[in-house]
mmCIF file of C-alpha atoms and ligand atoms in Angstrom:
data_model
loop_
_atom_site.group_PDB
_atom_site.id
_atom_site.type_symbol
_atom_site.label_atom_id
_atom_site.label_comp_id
_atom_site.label_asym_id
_atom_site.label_seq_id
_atom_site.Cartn_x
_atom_site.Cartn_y
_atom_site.Cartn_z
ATOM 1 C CA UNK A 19 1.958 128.773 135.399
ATOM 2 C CA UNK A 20 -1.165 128.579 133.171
ATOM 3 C CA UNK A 21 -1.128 130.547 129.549
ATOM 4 C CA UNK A 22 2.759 131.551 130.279
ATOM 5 C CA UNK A 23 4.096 133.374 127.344
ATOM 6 C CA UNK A 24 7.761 132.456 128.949
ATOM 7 C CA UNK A 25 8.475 129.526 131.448
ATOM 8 C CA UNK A 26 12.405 129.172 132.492
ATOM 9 C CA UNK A 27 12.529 125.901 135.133
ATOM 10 C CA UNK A 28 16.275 125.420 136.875
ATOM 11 C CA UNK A 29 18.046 127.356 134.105
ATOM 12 C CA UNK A 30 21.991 127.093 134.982
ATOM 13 C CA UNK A 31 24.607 129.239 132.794
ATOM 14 C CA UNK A 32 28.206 129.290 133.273
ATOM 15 C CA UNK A 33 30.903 131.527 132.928
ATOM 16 C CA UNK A 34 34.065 131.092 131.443
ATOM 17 C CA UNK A 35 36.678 133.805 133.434
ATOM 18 C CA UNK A 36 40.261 133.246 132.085
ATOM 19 C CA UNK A 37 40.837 129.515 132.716
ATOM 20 C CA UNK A 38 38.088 129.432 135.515
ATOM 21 C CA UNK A 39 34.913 128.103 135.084
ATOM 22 C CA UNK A 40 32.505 129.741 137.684
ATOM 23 C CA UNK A 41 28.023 128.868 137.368
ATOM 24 C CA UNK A 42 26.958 132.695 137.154
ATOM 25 C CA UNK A 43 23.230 131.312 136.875
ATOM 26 C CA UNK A 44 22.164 128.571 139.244
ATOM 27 C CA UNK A 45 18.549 127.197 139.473
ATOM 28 C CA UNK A 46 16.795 130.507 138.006
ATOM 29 C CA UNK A 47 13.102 129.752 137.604
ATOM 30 C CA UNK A 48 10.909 132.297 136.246
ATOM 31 C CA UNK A 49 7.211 132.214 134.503
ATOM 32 C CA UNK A 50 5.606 135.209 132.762
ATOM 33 C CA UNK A 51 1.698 135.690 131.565
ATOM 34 C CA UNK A 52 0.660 137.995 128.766
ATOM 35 C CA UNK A 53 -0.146 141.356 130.215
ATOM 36 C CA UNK A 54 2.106 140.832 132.952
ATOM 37 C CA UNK A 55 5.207 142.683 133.973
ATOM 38 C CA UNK A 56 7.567 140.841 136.306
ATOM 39 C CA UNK A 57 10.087 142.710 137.582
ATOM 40 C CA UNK A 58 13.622 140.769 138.062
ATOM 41 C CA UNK A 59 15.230 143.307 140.606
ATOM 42 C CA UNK A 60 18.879 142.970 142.633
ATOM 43 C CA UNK A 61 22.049 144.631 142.959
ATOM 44 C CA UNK A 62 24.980 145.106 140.945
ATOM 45 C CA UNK A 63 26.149 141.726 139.878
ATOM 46 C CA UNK A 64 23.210 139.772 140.995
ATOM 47 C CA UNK A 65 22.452 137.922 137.393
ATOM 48 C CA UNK A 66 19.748 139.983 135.838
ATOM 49 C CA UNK A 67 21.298 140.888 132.413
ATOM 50 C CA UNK A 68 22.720 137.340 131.962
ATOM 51 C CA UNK A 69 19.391 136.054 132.871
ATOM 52 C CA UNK A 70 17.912 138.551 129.849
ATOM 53 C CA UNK A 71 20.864 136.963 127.561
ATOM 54 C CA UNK A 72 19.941 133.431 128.516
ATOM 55 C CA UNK A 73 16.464 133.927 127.611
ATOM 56 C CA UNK A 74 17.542 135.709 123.916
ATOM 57 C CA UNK A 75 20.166 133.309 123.363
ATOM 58 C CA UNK A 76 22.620 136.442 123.455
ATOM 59 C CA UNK A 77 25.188 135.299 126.039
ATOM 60 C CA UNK A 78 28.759 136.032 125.111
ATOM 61 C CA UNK A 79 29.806 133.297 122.723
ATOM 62 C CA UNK A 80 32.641 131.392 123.756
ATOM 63 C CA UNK A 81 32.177 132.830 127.342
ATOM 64 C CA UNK A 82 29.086 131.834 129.265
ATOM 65 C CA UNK A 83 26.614 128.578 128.127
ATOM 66 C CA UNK A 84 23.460 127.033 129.417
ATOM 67 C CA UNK A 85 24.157 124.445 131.352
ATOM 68 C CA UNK A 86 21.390 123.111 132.375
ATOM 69 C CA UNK A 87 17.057 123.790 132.915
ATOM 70 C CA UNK A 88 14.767 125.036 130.269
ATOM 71 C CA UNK A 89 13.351 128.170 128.702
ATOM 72 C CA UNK A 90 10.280 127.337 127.227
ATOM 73 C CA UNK A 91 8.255 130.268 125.233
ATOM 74 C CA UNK A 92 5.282 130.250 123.937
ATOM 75 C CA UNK A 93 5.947 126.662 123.860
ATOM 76 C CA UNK A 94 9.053 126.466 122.095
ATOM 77 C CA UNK A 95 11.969 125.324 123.565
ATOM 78 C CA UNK A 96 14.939 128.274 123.371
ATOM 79 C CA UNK A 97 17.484 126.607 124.427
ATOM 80 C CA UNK A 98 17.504 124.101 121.513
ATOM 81 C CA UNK A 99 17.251 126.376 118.804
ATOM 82 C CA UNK A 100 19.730 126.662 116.209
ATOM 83 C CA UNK A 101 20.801 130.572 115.722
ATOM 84 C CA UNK A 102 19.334 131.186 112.474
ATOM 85 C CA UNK A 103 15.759 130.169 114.259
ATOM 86 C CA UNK A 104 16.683 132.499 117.234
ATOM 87 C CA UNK A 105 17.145 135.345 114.498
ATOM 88 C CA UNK A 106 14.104 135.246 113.233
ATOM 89 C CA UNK A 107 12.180 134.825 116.528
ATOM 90 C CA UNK A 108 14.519 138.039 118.293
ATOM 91 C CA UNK A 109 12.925 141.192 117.391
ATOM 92 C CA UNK A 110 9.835 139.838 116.277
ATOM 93 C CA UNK A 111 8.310 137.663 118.419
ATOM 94 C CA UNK A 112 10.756 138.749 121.466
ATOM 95 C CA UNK A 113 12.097 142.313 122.204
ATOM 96 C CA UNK A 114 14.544 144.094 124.206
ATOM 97 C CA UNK A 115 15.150 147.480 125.384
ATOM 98 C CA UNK A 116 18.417 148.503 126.779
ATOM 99 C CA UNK A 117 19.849 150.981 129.547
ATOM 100 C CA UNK A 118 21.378 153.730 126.532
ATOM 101 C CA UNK A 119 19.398 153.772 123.557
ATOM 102 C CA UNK A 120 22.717 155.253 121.817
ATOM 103 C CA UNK A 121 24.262 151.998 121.845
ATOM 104 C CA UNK A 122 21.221 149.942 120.360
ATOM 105 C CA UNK A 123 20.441 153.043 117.819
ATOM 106 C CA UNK A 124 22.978 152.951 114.795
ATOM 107 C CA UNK A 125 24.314 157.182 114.996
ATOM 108 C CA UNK A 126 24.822 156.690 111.125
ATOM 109 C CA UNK A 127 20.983 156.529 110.168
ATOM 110 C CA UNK A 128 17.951 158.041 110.398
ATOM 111 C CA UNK A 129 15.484 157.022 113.433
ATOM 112 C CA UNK A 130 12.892 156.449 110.533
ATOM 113 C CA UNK A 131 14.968 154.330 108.296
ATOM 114 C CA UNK A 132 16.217 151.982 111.343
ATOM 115 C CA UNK A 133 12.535 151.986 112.594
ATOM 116 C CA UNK A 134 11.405 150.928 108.820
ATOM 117 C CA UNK A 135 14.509 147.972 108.926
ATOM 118 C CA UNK A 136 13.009 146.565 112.032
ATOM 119 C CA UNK A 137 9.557 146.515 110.260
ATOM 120 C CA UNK A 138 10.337 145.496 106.851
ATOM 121 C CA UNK A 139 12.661 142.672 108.189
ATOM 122 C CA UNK A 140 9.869 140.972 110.482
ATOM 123 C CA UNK A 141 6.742 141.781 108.487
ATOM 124 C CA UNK A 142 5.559 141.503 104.810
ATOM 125 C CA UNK A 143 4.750 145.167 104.237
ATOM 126 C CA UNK A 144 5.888 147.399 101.173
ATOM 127 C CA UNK A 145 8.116 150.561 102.238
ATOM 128 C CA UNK A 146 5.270 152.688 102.145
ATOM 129 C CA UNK A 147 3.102 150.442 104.474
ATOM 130 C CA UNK A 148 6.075 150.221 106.895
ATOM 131 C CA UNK A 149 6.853 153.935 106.824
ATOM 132 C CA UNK A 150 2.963 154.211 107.737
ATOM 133 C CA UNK A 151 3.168 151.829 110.453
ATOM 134 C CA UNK A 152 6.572 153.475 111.500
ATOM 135 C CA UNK A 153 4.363 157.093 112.174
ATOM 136 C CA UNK A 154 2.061 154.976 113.737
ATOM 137 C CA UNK A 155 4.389 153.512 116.335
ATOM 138 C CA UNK A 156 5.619 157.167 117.122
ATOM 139 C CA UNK A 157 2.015 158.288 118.022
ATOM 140 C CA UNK A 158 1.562 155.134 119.945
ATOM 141 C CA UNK A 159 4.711 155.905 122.187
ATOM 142 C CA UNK A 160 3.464 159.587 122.205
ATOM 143 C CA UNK A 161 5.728 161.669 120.078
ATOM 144 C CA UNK A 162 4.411 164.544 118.838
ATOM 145 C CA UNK A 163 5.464 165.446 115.133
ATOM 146 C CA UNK A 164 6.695 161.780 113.825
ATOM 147 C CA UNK A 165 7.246 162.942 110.286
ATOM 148 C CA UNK A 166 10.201 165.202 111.858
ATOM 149 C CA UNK A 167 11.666 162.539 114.366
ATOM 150 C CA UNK A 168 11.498 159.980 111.333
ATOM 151 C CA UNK A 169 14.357 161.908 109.800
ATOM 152 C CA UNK A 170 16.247 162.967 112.453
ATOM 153 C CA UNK A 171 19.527 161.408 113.436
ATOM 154 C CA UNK A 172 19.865 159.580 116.814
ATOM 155 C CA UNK A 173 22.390 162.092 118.580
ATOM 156 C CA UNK A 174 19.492 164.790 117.165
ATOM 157 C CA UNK A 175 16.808 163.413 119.871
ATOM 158 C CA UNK A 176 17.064 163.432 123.802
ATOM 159 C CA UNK A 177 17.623 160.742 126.234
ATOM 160 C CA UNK A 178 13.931 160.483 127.045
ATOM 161 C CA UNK A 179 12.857 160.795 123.499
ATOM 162 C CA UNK A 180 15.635 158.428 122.077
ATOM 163 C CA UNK A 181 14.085 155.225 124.840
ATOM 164 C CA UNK A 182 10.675 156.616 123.717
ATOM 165 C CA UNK A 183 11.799 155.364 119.348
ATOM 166 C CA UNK A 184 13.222 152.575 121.743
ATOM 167 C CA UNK A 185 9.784 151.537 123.090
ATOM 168 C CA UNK A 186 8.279 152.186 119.588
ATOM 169 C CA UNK A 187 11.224 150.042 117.589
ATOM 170 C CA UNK A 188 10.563 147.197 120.435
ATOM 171 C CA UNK A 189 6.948 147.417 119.456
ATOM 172 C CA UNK A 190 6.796 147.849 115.878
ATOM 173 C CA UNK A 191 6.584 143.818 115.672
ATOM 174 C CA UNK A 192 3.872 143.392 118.358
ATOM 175 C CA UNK A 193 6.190 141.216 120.261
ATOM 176 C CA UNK A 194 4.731 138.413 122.558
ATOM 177 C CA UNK A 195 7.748 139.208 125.145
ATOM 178 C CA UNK A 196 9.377 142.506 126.309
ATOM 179 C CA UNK A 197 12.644 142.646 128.220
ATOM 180 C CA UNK A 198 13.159 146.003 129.346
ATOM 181 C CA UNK A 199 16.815 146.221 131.177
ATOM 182 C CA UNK A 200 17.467 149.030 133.287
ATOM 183 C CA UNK A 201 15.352 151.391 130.542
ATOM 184 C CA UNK A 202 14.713 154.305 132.793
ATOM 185 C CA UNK A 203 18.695 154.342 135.001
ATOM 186 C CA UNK A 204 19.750 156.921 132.614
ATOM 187 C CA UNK A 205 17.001 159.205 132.746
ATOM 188 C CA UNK A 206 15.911 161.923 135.079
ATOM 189 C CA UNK A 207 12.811 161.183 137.352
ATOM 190 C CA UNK A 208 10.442 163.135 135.750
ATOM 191 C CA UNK A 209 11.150 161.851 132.118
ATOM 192 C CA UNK A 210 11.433 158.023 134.205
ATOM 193 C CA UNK A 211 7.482 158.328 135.423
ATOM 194 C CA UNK A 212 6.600 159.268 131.620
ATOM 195 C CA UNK A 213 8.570 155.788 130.883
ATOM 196 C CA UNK A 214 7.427 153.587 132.965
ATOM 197 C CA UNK A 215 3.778 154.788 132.217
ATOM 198 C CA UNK A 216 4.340 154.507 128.512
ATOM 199 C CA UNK A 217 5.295 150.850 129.428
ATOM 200 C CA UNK A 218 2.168 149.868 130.991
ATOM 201 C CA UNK A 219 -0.002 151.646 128.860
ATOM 202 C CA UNK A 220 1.765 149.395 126.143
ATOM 203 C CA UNK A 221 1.133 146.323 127.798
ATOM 204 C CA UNK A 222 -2.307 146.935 128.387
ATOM 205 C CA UNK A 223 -2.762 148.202 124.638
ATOM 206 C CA UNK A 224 -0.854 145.121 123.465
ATOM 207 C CA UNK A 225 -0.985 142.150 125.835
ATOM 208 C CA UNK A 226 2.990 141.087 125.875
ATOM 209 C CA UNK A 227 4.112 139.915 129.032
ATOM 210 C CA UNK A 228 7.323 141.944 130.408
ATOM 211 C CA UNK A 229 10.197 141.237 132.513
ATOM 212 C CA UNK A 230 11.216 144.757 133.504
ATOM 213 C CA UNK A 231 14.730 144.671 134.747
ATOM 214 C CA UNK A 232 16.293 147.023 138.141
ATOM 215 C CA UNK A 233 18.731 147.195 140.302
ATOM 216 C CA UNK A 234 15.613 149.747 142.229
ATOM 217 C CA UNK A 235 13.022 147.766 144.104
ATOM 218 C CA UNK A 236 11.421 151.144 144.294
ATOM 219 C CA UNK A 237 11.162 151.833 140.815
ATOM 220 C CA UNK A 238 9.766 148.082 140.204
ATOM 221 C CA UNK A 239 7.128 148.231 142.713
ATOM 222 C CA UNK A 240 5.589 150.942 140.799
ATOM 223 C CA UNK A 241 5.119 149.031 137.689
ATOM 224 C CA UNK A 242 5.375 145.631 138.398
ATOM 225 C CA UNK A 243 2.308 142.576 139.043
ATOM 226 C CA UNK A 244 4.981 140.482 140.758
ATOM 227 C CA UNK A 245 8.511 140.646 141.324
ATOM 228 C CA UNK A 246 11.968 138.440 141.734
ATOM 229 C CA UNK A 247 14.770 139.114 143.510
ATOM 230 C CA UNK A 248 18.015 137.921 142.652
ATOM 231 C CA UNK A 249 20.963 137.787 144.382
ATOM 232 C CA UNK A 250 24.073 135.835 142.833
ATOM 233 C CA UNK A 251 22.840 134.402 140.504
ATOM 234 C CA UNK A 252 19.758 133.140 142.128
ATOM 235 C CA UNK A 253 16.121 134.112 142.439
ATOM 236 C CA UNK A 254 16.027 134.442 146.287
ATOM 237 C CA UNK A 255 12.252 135.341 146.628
ATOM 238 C CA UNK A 256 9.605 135.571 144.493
ATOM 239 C CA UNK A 257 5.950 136.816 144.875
ATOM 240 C CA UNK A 258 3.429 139.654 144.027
ATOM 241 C CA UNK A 259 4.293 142.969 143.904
ATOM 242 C CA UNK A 260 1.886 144.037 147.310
ATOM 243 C CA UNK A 261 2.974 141.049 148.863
ATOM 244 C CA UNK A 262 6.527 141.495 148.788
ATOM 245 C CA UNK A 263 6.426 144.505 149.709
ATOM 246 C CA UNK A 264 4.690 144.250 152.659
ATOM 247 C CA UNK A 265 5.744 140.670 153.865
ATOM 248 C CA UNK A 266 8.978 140.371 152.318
ATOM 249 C CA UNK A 267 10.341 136.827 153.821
ATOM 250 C CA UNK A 268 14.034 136.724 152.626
ATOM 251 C CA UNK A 269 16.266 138.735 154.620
ATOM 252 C CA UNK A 270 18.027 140.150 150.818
ATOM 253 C CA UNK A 271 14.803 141.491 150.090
ATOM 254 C CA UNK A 272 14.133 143.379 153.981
ATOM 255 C CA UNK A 273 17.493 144.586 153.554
ATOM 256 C CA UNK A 274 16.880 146.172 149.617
ATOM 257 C CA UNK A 275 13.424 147.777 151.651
ATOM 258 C CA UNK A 276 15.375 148.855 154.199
ATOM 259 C CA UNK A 277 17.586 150.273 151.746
ATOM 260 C CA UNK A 278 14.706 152.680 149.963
ATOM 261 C CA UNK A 279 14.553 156.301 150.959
ATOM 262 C CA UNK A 280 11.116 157.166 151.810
ATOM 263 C CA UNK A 281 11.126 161.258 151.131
ATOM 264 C CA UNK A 282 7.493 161.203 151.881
ATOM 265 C CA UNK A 283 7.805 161.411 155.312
ATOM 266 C CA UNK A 284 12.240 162.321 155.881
ATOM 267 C CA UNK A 285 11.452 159.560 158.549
ATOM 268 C CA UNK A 286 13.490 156.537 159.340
ATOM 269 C CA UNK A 287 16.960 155.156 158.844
ATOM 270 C CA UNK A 288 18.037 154.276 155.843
ATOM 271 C CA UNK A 289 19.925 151.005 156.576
ATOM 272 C CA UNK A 290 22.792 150.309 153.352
ATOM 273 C CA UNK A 291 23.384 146.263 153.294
ATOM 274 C CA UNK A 292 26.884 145.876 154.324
ATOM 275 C CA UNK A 293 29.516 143.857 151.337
ATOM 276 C CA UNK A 294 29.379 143.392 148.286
ATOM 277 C CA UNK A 295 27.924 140.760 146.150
ATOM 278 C CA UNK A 296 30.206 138.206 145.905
ATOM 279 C CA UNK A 297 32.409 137.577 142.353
ATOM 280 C CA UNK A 298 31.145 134.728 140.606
ATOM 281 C CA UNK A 299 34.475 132.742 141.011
ATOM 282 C CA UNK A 300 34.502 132.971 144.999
ATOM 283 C CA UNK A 301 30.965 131.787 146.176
ATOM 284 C CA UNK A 302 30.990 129.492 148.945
ATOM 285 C CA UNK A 303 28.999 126.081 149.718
ATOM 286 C CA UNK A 304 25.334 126.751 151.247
ATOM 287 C CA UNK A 305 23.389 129.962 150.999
ATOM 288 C CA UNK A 306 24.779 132.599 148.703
ATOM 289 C CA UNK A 307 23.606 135.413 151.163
ATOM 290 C CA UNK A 308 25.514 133.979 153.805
ATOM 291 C CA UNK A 309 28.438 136.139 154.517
ATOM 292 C CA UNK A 310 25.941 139.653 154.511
ATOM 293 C CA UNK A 311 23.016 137.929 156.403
ATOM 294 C CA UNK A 312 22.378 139.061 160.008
ATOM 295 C CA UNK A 313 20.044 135.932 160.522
ATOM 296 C CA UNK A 314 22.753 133.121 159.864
ATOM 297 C CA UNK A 315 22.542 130.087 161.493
ATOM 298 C CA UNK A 316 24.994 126.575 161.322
ATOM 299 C CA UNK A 317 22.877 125.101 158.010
ATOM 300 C CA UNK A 318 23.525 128.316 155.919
ATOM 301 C CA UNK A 319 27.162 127.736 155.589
ATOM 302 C CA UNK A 320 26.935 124.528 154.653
ATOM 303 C CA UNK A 321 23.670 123.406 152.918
ATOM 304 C CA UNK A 322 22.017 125.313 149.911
ATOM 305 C CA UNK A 323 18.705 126.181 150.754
ATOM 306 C CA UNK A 324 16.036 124.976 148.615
ATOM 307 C CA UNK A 325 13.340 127.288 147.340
ATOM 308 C CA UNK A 326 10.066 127.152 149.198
ATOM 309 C CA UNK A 327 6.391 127.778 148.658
ATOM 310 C CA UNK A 328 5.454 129.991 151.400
ATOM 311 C CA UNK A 329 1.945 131.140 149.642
ATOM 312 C CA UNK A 330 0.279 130.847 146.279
ATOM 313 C CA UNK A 331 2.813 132.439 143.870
ATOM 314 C CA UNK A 332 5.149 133.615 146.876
ATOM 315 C CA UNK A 333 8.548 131.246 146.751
ATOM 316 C CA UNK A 334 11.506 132.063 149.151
ATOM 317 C CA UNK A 335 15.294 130.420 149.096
ATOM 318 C CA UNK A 336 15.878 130.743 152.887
ATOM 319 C CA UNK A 337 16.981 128.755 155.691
ATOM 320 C CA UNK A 338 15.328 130.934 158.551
ATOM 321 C CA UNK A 339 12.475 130.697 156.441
ATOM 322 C CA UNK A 340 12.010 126.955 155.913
ATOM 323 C CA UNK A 341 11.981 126.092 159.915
ATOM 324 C CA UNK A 342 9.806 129.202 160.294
ATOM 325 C CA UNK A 343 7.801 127.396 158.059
ATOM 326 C CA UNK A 344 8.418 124.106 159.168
ATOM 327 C CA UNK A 345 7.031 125.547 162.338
ATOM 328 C CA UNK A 346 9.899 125.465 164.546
ATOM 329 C CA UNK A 347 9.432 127.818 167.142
ATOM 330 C CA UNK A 348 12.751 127.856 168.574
ATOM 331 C CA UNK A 349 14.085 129.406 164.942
ATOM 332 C CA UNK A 350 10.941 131.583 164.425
ATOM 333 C CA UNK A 351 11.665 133.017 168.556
ATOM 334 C CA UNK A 352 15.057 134.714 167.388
ATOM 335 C CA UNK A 353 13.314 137.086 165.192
ATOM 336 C CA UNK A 354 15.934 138.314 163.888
ATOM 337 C CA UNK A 355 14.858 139.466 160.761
HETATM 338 N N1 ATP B 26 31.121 139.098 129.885
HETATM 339 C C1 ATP B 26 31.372 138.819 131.163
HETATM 340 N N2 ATP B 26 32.614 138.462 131.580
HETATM 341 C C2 ATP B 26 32.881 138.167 132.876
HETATM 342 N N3 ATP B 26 31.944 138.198 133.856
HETATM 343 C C3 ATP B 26 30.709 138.552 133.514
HETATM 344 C C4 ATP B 26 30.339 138.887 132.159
HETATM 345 N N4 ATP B 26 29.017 139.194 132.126
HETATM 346 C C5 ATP B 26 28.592 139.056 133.418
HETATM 347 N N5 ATP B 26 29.603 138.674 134.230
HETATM 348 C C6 ATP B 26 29.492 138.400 135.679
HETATM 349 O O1 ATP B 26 28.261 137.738 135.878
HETATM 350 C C7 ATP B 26 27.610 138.211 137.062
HETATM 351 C C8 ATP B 26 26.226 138.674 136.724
HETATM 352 O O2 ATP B 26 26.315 139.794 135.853
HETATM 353 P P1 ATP B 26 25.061 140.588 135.289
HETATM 354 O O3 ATP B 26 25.589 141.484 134.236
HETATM 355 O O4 ATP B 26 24.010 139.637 134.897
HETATM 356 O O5 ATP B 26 24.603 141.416 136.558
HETATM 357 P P2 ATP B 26 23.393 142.470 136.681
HETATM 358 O O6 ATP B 26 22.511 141.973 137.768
HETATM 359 O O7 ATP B 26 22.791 142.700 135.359
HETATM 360 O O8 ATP B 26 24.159 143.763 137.203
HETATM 361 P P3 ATP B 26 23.946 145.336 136.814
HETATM 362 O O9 ATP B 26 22.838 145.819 137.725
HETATM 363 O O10 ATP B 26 25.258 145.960 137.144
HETATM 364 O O11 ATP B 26 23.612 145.437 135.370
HETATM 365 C C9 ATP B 26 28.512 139.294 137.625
HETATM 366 O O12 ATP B 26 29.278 138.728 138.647
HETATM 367 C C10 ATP B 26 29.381 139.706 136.466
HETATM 368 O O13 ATP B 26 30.641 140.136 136.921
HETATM 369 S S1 SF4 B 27 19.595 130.880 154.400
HETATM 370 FE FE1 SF4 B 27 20.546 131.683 156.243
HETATM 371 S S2 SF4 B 27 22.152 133.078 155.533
HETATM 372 FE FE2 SF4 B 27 20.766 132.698 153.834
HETATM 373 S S3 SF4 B 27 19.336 134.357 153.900
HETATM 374 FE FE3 SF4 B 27 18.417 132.685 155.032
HETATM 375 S S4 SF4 B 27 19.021 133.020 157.159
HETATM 376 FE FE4 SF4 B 27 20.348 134.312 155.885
HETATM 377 MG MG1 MG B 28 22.665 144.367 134.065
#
């Protein structure tokens, strides 16, 4: 995609589980614009956090290593760095924001002096400039009374409040990428909407593209310009947010909409997919979604499906979806999906 702050083509990671070897990443393409967010949704399991890792070189060392593709960002190419380059480019250039703020926030020190750290490590400013531009970030993420939070201890500050220094920490460096992974799970629905708000208000204010990461495709359509689905290890489908939505092609992604209560109206069955995602080290030939797909046909169990344009920007791994496609009526008739 044109102007992409981040561009990941075929990226393969694998996993090292005792003496197995198992590919927890497999063919994960992904592009992101400045001003975007792109939300990377799936279940438990489904490769969204490694995915995050890949892309900050942050994958367990020893464990799991890229294998294979590219992550290109903002030109550069990630996956040749050396660590020391990585170091300088995480926290600055790139961000994250994580599910519990306690275990990214250091309980021993202040909220202002770990906020200064960030600020004084990345940028040439003078104490007093960075505890200036530390106030400054508080306002920006909407804290009222800075001065007090800025001396304040972590386990001081509530959930809501603590993502809130997150957001501002995340932003202190004007970072050109955001990865926000699961940053509203913990937090109750009303402090959640005052989240995700404070997120897009941020990327209009600063133009960073974000990949916001949820297991809720509920959640993601709020906030979200386009969204990817994975499911083991694999973007599945691909597309903008209204079009998803409302012609989802991949039967993973009917079945997570199926799956979303809709209290509006108390109307409906909700419709849970049945299994599990499968372990890493037990995935069979062909498509991944095999064994909890009500559409299967011969091909699925033994040929991977390839991913296919279906519209401008709207990709789908699928079978069903490929003769659909293809225009084979015979497939298209069973409608099963
Ligand atoms: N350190 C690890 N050791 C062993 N397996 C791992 C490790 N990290 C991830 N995995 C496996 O890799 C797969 C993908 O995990 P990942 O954490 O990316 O999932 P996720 O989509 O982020 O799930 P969640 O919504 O629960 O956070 C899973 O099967 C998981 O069990
Ligand atoms: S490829 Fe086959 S099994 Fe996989 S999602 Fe499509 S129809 Fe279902
Ligand atoms: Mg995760």
């Amino acid at each position: 995609m044109e102007n992409s702050v981040l561009s990941i083509c075929d990226l393969a990671v694998d996993l090292t589980i005792g003496r197995e070897k198992a590919r927890v990443l497999h063919e994960v393409s992904l592009t992101v614009t400045g001003g975007e967010i792109l939300g990377l949704v799936g279940e438990s399991g489904s490769g969204k956090s490694i995915t995050a890792a890949a892309i900050m070189q942050l994958l367990p060392g020893g464990k799991a290593a890229i294998t294979g593709g590219s992550i290109s960002f903002r030109g550069q190419e990630l996956t040749r760095k050396t660590p020391a380059e990585m170091r300088k480019i995480r926290g600055k250039e790139m961000a994250m924001i994580f599910q519990e703020p306690m275990t990214s926030l250091n309980p021993v020190f202040t909220i202002g002096r770990q906020l200064t750290d960030v600020i004084m490590t990345h940028q040439d400013m003078s104490k007093r400039q960075a505890e200036a531009h530390a106030t400054a970030m508080l306002e920006a993420v909407h804290i009222r009374e800075p001065e007090r939070i800025l001396r304040s201890y972590p386990h001081e500050l509530s959930g809501g409040m603590r993502q809130r220094v997150m957001i501002a920490i995340a932003l202190s460096c004007s970072p050109a990428l955001l990865i926000a992974d699961e940053p509203t799970t913990a937090l109750d629905v009303t402090i959640q909407a005052q989240i995700l708000r404070l997120l897009q208000e941020a990327v209009k204010q600063t133009g960073a593209a974000v990949i916001f990461i949820s297991h809720d495709l509920g959640v993601v359509s709020q906030i979200c310009d386009r969204v990817a689905v994975m499911y083991a290890g694999e973007v599945v489908e691909c597309g903008g947010t209204a079009q998803l939505l409302h012609t989802p092609r991949h039967p993973y992604t009917q079945a997570l909409l199926a799956a979303i209560p809709d209290f509006s109206t108390m109307a409906g069955q909700l419709s849970a997919i049945p299994g599990t995602v499968p372990d890493v080290r037990s995935i069979l030939p062909g498509c991944r979604f095999q064994p909890r797909c009500s559409c299967t046909q011969d091909i699925c169990t033994g040929k991977k499906p390839e991913n296919i344009t279906v519209r401008a920007g709207h990709t789908v791994r699928c079978w069903l979806v490929a003769e659909e496609e293809a225009g084979d009526a015979a497939v298209a008739k069973t409608g099963c999906c």
